[in-house]
N, CA and C of each residue as an Amber inpcrd file, in Angstrom:
protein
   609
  95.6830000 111.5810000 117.1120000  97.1270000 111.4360000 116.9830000
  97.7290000 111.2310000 118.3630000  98.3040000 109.8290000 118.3470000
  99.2240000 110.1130000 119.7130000 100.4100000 110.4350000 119.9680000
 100.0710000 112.0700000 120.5830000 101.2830000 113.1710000 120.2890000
 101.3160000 113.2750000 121.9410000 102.1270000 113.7270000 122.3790000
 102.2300000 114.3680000 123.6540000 101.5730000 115.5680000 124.0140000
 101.9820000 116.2170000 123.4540000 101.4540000 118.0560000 123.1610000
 100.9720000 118.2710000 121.6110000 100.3670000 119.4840000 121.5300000
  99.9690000 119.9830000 120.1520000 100.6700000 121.7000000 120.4720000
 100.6240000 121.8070000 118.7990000 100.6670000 123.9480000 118.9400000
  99.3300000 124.4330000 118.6650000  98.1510000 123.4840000 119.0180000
  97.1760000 124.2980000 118.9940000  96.7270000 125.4320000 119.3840000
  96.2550000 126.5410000 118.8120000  95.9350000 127.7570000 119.3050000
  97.0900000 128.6750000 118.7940000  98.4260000 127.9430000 118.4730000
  99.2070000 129.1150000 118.0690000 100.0930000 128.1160000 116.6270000
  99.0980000 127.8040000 115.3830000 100.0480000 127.3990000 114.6090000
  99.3330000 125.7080000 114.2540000  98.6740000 125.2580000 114.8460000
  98.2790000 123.9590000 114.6150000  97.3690000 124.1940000 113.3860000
  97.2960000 123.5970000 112.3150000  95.7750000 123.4920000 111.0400000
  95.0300000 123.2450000 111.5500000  93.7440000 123.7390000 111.2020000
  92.5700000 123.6560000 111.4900000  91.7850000 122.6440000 110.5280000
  92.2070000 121.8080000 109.8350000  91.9410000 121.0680000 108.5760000
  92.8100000 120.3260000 108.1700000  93.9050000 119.5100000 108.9050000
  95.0720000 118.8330000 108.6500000  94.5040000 117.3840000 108.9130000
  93.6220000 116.9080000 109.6770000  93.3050000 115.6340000 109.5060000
  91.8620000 115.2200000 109.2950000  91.8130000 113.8730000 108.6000000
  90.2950000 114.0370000 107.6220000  89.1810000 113.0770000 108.6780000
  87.7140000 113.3620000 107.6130000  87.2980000 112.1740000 108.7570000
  86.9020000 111.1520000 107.2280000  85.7760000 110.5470000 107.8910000
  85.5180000 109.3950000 107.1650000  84.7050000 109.7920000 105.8680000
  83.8100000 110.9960000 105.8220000  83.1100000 111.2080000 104.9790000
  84.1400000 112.3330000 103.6990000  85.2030000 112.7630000 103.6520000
  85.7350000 112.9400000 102.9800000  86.1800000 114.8610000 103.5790000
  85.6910000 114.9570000 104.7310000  85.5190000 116.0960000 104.7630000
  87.0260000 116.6430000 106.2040000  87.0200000 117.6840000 106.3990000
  88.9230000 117.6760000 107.0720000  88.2830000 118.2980000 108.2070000
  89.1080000 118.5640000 108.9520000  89.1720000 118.5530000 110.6470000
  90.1730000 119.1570000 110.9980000  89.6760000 119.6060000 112.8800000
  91.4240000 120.0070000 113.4560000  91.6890000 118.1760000 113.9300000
  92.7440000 118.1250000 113.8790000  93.3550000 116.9530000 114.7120000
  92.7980000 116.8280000 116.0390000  92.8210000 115.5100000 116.4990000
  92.6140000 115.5710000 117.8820000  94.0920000 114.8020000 118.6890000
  94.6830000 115.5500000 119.4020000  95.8180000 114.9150000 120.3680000
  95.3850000 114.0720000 121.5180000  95.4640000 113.0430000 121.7680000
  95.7650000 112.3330000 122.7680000  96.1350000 112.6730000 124.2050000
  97.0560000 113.3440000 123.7510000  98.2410000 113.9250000 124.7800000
  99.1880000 112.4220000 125.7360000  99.1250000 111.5580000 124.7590000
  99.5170000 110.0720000 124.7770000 101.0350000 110.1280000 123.7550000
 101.5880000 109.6320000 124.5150000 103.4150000 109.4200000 123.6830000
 103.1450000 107.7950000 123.9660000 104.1000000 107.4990000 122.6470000
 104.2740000 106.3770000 122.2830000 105.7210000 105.9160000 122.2890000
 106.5710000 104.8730000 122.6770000 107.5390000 104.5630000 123.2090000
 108.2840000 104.2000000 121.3830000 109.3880000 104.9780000 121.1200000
 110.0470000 104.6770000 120.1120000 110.9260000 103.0680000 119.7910000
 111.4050000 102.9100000 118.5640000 112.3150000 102.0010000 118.4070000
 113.5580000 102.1100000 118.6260000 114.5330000 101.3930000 119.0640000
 115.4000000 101.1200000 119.5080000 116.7040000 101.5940000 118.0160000
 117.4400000 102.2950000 118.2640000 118.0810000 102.3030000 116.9560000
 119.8250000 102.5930000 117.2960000 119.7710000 101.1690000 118.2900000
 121.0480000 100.8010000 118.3690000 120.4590000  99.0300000 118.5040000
 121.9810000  98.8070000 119.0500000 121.9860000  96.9550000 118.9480000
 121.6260000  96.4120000 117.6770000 120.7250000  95.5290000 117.9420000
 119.8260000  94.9550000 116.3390000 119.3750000  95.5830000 115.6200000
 118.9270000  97.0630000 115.8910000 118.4650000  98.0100000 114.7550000
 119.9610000  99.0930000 114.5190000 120.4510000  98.7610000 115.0320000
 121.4680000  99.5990000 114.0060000 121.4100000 100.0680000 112.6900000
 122.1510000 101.0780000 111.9540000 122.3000000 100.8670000 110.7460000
 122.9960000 100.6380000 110.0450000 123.1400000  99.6050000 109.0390000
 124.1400000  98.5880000 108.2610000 124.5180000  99.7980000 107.0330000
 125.7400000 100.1270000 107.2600000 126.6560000 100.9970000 105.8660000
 127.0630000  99.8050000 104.8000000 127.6320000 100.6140000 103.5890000
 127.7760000 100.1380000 102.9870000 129.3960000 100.2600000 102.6610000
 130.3210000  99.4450000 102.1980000 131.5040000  99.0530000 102.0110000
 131.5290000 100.0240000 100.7910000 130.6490000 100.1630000  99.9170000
 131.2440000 100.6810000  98.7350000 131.5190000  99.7300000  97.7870000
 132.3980000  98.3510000  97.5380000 132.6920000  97.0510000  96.5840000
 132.0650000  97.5040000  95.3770000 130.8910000  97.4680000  95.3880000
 130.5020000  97.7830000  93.8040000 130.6320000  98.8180000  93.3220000
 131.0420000  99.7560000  93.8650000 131.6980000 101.1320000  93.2630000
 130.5190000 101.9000000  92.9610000 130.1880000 103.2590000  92.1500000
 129.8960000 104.0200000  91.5800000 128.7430000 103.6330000  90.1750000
 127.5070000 104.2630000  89.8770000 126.9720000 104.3070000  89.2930000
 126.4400000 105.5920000  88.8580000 127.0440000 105.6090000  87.9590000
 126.1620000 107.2440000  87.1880000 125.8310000 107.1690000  85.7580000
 125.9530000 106.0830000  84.7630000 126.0380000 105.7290000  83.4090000
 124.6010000 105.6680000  82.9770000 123.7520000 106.9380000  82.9220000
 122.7520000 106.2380000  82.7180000 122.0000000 107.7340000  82.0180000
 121.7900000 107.3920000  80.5500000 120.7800000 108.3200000  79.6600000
 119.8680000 108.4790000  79.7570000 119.1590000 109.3960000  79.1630000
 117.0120000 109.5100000  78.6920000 116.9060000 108.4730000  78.3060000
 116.0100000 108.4590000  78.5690000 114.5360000 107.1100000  78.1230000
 115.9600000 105.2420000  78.5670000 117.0820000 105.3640000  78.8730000
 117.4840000 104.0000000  78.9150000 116.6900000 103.3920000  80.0770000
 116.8160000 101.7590000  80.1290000 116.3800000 101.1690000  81.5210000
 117.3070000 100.2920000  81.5110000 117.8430000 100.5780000  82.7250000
 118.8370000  99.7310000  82.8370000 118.5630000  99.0130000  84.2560000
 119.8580000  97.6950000  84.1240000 119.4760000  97.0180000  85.8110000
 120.7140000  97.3710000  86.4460000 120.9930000  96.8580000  87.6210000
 122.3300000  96.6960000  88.7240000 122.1260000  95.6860000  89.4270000
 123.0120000  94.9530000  89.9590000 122.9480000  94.4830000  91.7160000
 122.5830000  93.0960000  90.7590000 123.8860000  92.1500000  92.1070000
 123.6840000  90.9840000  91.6950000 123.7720000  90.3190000  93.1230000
 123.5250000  88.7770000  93.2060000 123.9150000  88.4620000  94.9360000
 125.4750000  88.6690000  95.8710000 126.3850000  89.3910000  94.5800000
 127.9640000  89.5540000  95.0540000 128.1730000  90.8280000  94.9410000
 127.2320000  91.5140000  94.2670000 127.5070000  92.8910000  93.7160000
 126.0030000  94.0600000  93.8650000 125.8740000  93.9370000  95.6700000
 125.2700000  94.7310000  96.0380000 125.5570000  95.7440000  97.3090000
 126.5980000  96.3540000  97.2970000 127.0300000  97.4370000  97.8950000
 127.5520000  98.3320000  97.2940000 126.8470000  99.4520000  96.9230000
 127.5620000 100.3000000  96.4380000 127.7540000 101.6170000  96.4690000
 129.1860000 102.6430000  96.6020000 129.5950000 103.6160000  97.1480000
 128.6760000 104.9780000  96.9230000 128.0620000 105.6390000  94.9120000
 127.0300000 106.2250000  95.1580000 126.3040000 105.7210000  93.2660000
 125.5880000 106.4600000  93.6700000 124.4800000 106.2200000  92.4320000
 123.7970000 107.5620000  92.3990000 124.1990000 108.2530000  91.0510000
 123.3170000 109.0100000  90.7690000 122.7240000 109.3480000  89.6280000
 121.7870000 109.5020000  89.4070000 120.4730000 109.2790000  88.1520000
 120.5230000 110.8190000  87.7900000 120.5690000 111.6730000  86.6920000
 120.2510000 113.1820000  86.3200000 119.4520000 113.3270000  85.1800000
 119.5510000 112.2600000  84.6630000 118.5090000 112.4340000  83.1610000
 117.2790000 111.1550000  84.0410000 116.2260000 111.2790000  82.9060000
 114.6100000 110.4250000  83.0200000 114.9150000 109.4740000  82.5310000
 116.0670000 108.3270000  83.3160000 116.3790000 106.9070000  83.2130000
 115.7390000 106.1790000  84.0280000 115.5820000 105.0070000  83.3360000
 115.0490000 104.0050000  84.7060000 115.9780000 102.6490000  85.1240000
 116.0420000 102.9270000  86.6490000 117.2420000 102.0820000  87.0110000
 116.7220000 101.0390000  87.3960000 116.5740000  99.5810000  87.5250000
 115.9040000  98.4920000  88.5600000 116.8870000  97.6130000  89.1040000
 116.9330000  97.4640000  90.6100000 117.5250000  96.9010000  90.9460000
 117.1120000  95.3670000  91.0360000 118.2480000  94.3550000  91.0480000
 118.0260000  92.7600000  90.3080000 117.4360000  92.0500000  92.1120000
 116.4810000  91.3080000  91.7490000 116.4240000  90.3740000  92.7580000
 117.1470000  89.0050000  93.3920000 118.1010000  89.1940000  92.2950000
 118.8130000  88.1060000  92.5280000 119.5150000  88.3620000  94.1140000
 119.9280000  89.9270000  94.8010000 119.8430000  89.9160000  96.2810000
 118.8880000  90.5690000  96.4540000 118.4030000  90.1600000  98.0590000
 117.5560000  90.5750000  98.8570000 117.8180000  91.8320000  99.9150000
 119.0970000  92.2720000  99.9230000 119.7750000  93.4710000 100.7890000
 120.9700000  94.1430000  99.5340000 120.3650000  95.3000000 100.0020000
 121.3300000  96.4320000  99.4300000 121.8480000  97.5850000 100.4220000
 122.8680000  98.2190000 100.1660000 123.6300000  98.8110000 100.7330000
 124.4760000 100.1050000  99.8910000 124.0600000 101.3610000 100.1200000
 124.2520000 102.2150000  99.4210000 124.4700000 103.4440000 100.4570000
 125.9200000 103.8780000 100.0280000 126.2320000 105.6300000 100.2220000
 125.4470000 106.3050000 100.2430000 125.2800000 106.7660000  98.8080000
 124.2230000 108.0220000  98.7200000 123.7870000 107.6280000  97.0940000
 122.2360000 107.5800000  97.1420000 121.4430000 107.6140000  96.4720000
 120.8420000 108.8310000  95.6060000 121.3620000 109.4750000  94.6910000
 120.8810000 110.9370000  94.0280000 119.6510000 110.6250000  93.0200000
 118.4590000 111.2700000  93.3010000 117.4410000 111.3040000  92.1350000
 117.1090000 112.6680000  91.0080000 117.5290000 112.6540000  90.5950000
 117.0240000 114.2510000  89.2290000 116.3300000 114.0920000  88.2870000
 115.6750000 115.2060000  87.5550000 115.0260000 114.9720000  86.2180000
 114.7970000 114.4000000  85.8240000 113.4670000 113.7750000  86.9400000
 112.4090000 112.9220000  85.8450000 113.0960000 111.2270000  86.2130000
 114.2440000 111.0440000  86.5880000 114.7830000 109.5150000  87.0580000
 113.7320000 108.4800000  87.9240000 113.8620000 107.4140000  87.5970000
 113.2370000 106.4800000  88.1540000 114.2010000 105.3190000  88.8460000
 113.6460000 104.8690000  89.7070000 114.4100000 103.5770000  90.1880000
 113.4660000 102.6090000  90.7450000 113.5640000 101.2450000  90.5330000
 112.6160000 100.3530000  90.7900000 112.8250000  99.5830000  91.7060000
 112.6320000  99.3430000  92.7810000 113.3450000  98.1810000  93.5630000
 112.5870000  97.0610000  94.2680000 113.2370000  95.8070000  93.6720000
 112.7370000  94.3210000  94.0340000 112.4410000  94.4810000  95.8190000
 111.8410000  93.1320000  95.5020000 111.6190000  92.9190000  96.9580000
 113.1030000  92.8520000  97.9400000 113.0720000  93.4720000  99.1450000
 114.2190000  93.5560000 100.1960000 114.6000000  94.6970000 101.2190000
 115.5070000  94.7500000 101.5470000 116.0720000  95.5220000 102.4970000
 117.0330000  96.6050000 101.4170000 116.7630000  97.9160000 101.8210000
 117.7440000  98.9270000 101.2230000 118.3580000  99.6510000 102.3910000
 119.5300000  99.8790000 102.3180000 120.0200000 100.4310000 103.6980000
 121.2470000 101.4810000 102.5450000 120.4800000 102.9320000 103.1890000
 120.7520000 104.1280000 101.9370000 121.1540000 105.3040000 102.9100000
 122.6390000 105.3310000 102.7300000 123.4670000 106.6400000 103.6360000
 122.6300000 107.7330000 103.6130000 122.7220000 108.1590000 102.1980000
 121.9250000 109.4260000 101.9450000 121.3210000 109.6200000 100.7470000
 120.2550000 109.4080000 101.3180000 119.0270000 109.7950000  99.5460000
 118.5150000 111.3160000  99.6500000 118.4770000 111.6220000  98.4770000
 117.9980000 112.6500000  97.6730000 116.9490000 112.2160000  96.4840000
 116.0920000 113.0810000  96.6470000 114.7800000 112.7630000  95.5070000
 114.5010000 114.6050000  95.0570000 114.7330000 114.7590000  93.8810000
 114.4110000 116.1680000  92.9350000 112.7400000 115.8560000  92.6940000
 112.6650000 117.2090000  91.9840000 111.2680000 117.0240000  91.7170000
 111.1820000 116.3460000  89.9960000 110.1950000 115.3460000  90.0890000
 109.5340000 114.2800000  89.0600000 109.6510000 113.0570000  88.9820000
 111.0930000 113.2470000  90.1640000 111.6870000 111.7660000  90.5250000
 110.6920000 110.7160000  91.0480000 110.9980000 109.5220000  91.1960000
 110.4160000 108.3500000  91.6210000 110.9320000 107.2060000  92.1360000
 110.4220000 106.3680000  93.1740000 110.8300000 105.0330000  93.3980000
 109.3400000 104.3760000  93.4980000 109.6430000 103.0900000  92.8590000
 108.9090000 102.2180000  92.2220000 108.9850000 100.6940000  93.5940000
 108.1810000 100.0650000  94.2400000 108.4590000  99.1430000  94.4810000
 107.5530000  97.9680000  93.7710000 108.3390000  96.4160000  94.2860000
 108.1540000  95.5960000  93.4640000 107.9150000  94.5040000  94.4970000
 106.9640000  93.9990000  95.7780000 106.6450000  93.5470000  96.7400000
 106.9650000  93.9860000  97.9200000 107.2160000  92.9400000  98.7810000
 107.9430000  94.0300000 100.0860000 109.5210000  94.5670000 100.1530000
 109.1350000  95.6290000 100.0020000 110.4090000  96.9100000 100.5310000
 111.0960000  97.4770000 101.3790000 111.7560000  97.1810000 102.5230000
 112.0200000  98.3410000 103.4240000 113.6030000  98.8480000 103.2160000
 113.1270000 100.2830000 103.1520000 113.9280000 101.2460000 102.7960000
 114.6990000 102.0390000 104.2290000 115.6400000 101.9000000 104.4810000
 116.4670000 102.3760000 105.7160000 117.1180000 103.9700000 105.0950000
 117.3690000 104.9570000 105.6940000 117.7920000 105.8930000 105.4120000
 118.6870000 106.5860000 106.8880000 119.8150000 106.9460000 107.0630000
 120.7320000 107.2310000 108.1090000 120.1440000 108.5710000 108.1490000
 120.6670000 109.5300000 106.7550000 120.9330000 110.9230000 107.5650000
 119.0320000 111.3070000 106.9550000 119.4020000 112.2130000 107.0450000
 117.9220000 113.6940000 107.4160000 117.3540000 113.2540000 105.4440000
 116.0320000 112.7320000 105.1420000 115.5370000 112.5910000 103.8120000
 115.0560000 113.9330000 104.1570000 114.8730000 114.2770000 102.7810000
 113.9460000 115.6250000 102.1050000 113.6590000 114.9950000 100.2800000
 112.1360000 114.9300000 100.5210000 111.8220000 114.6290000  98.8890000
 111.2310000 115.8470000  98.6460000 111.5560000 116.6320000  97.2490000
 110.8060000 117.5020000  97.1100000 110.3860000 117.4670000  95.7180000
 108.9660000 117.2270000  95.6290000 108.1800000 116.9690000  94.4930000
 108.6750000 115.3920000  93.7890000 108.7040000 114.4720000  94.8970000
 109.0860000 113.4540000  94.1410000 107.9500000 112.4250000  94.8750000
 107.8880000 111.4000000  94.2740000 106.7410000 110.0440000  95.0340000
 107.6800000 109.0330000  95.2380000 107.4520000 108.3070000  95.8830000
 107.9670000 106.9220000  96.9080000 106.4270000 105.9330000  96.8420000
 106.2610000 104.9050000  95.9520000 105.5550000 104.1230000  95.6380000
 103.9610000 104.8220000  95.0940000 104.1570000 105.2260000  93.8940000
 103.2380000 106.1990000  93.5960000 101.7600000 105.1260000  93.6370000
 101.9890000 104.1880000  92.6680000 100.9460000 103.0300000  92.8050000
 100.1250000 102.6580000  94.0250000 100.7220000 102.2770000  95.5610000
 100.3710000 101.7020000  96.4360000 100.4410000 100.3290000  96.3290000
 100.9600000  99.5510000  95.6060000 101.0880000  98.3220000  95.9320000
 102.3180000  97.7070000  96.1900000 101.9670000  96.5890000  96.5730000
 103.2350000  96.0080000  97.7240000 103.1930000  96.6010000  98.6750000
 104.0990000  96.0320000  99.1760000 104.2790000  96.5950000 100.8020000
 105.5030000  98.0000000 101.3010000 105.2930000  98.7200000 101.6220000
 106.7340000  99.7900000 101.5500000 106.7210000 100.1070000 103.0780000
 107.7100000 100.5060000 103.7500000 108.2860000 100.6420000 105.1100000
 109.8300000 101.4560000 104.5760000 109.3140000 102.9210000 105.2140000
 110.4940000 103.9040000 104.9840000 110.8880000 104.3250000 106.3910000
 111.8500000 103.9240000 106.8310000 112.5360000 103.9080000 108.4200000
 113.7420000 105.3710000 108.2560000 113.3350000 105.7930000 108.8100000
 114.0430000 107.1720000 108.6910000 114.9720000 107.3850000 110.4660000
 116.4340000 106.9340000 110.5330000 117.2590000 107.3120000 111.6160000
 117.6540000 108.7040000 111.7500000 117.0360000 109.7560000 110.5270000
 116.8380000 111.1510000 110.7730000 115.8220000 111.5080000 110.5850000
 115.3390000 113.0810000 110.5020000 114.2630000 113.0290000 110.0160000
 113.6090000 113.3920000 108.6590000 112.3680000 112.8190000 108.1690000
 112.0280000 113.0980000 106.9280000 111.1320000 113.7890000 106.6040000
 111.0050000 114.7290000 105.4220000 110.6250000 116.1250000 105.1850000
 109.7790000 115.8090000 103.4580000 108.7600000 115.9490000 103.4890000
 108.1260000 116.3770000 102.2410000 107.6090000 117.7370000 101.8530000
 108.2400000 117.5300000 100.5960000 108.1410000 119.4090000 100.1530000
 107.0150000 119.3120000  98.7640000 106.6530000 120.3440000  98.6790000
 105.6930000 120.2680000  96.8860000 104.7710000 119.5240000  97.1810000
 104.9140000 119.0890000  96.1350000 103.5220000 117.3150000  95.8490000
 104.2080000 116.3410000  95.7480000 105.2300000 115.7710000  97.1130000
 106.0650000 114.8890000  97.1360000 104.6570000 113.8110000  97.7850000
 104.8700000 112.3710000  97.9240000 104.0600000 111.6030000  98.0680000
 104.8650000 110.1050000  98.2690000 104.2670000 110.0210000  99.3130000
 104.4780000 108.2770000  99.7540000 103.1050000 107.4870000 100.4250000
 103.3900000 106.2180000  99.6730000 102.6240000 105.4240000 100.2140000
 102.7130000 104.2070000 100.6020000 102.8830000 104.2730000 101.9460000
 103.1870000 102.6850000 102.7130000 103.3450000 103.3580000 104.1670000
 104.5700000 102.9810000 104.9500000 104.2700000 103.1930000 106.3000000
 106.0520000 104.0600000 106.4230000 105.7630000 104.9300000 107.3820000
 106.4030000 106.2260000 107.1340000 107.1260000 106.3590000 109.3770000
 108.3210000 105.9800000 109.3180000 108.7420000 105.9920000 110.7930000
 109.9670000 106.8500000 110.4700000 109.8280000 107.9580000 111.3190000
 111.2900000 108.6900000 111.6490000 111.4000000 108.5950000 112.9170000
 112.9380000 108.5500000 113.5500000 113.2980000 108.4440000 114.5520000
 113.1550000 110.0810000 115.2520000 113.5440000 110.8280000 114.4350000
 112.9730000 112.5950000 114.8790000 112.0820000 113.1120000 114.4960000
 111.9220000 113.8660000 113.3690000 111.1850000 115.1420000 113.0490000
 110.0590000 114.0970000 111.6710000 108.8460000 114.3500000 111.3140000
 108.4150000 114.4840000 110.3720000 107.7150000 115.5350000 109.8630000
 107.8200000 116.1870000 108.5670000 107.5640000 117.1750000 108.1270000
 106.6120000 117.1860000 106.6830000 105.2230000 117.6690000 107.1270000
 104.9950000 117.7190000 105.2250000 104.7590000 119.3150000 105.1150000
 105.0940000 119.8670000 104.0740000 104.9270000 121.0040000 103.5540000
 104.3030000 120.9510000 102.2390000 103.7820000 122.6240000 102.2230000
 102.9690000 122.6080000 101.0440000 101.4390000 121.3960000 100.8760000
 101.8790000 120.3530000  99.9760000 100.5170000 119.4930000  99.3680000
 101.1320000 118.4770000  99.4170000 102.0810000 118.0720000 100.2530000
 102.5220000 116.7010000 100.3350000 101.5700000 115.7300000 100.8170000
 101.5630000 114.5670000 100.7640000 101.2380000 113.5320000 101.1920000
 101.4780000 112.0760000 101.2570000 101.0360000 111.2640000 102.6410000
 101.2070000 110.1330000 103.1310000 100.3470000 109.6670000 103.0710000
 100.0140000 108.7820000 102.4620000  98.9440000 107.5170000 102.2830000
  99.1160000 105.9280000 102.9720000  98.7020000 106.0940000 104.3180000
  99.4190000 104.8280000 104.9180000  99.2160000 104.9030000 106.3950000
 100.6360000 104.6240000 107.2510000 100.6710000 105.3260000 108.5300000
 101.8000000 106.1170000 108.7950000 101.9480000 106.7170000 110.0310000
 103.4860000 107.2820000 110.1640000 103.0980000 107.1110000 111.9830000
 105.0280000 107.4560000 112.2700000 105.3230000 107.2440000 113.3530000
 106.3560000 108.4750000 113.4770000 106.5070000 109.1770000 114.2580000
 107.9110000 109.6700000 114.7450000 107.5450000 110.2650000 115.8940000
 109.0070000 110.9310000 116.4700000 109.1130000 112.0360000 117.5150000
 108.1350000 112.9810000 117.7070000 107.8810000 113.5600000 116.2740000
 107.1160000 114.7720000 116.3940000 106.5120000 114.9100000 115.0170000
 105.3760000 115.7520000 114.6430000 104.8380000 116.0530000 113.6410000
 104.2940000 117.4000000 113.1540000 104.9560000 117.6630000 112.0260000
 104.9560000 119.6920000 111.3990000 104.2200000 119.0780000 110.4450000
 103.2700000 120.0310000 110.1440000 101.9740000 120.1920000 109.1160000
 102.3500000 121.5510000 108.4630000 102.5600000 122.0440000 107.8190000
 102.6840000 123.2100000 107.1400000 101.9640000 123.4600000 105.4870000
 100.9660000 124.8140000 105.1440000 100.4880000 124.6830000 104.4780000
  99.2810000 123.7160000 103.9950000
């Protein structure tokens, strides 16, 4: 891992990273830092206007769609029952407030750019992708017991301008960059790569 420092000796796992034969390990540090991304100028992050207003209309078992090439910004969206939402490909960028996931909700999203104030993922929740994805997130993610491309296919890129936290048997798979903190707790897992500031292993 190229980390700067480790808490080895006071707090580091002894079994947090694997090798090739299936069997786990202490990590080995580098003691090598890696020069971050830029997250001003061109990487900024693009908010959303709000225009398409509010989404919360959505029952058990319905599947419904959203988002058209005029009608993709929108203020929030939140899912509470085991609906499935998919967003339309007809655009390639979306732009969203705050993103809420609960009980069992799904959301599917086409190929593009998502640029998401603030997501929330409950536990059973899901996001589904549908080729290449990249998912922008402003403030601090925490999924707890939820998956982010449970499948592995396509391409997924979750850019985190805070930092992101897996709790339970939350799970992602694709490539995983926070600008601060990354965190897995409990039995979480990343299937892919990751990048950030720093890295907590817990449990």
């Amino acid at each position: 891992l190229n980390y700067c420092a480790s808490t080895q000796g006071s707090g580091m796992p002894l079994d947090a990273c694997d090798n090739a034969d299936g069997s786990r390990r202490l990590c080995t540090i580098t003691r090598n830092t890696i020069r971050g991304l830029s997250i001003t100028g061109g990487n900024i992050f693009f908010s959303s206007s709000g225009s398409s207003g509010n989404f919360t209309q959505c029952q058990a078992g319905q599947q419904l769609n959203v988002g058209s090439a005029t009608s993709n910004q929108f203020n929030s969206i939140a899912l509470n029952t085991s609906c499935s939402l998919s967003f339309s490909s007809a655009a390639t960028e979306y732009r969203i407030k705050s993103l809420a996931l609960n009980n069992g909700a799904k959301v599917i999203f086409s190929s593009g750019d998502y640029w998401i104030e603030s997501l929330t993922m409950n536990q059973g929740t899901e996001i589904q992708i549908q080729g290449e994805v990249r998912i922008f997130v402003k403030n601090t993610l925490e999924l707890n017991d939820a998956i982010l491309n449970a499948s592995g296919e396509g391409s997924l890129l979750l850019f985190g301008y805070g930092g992101i936290t897996l709790n339970g048997g939350s799970q992602i798979n694709g490539y995983v960059y926070s600008d601060q903190n990354l965190t897995l707790n409990n039995s979480a897992i990343i299937r892919g790569r990751t990048t950030s500031r720093s890295l907590n292993m817990t449990d």
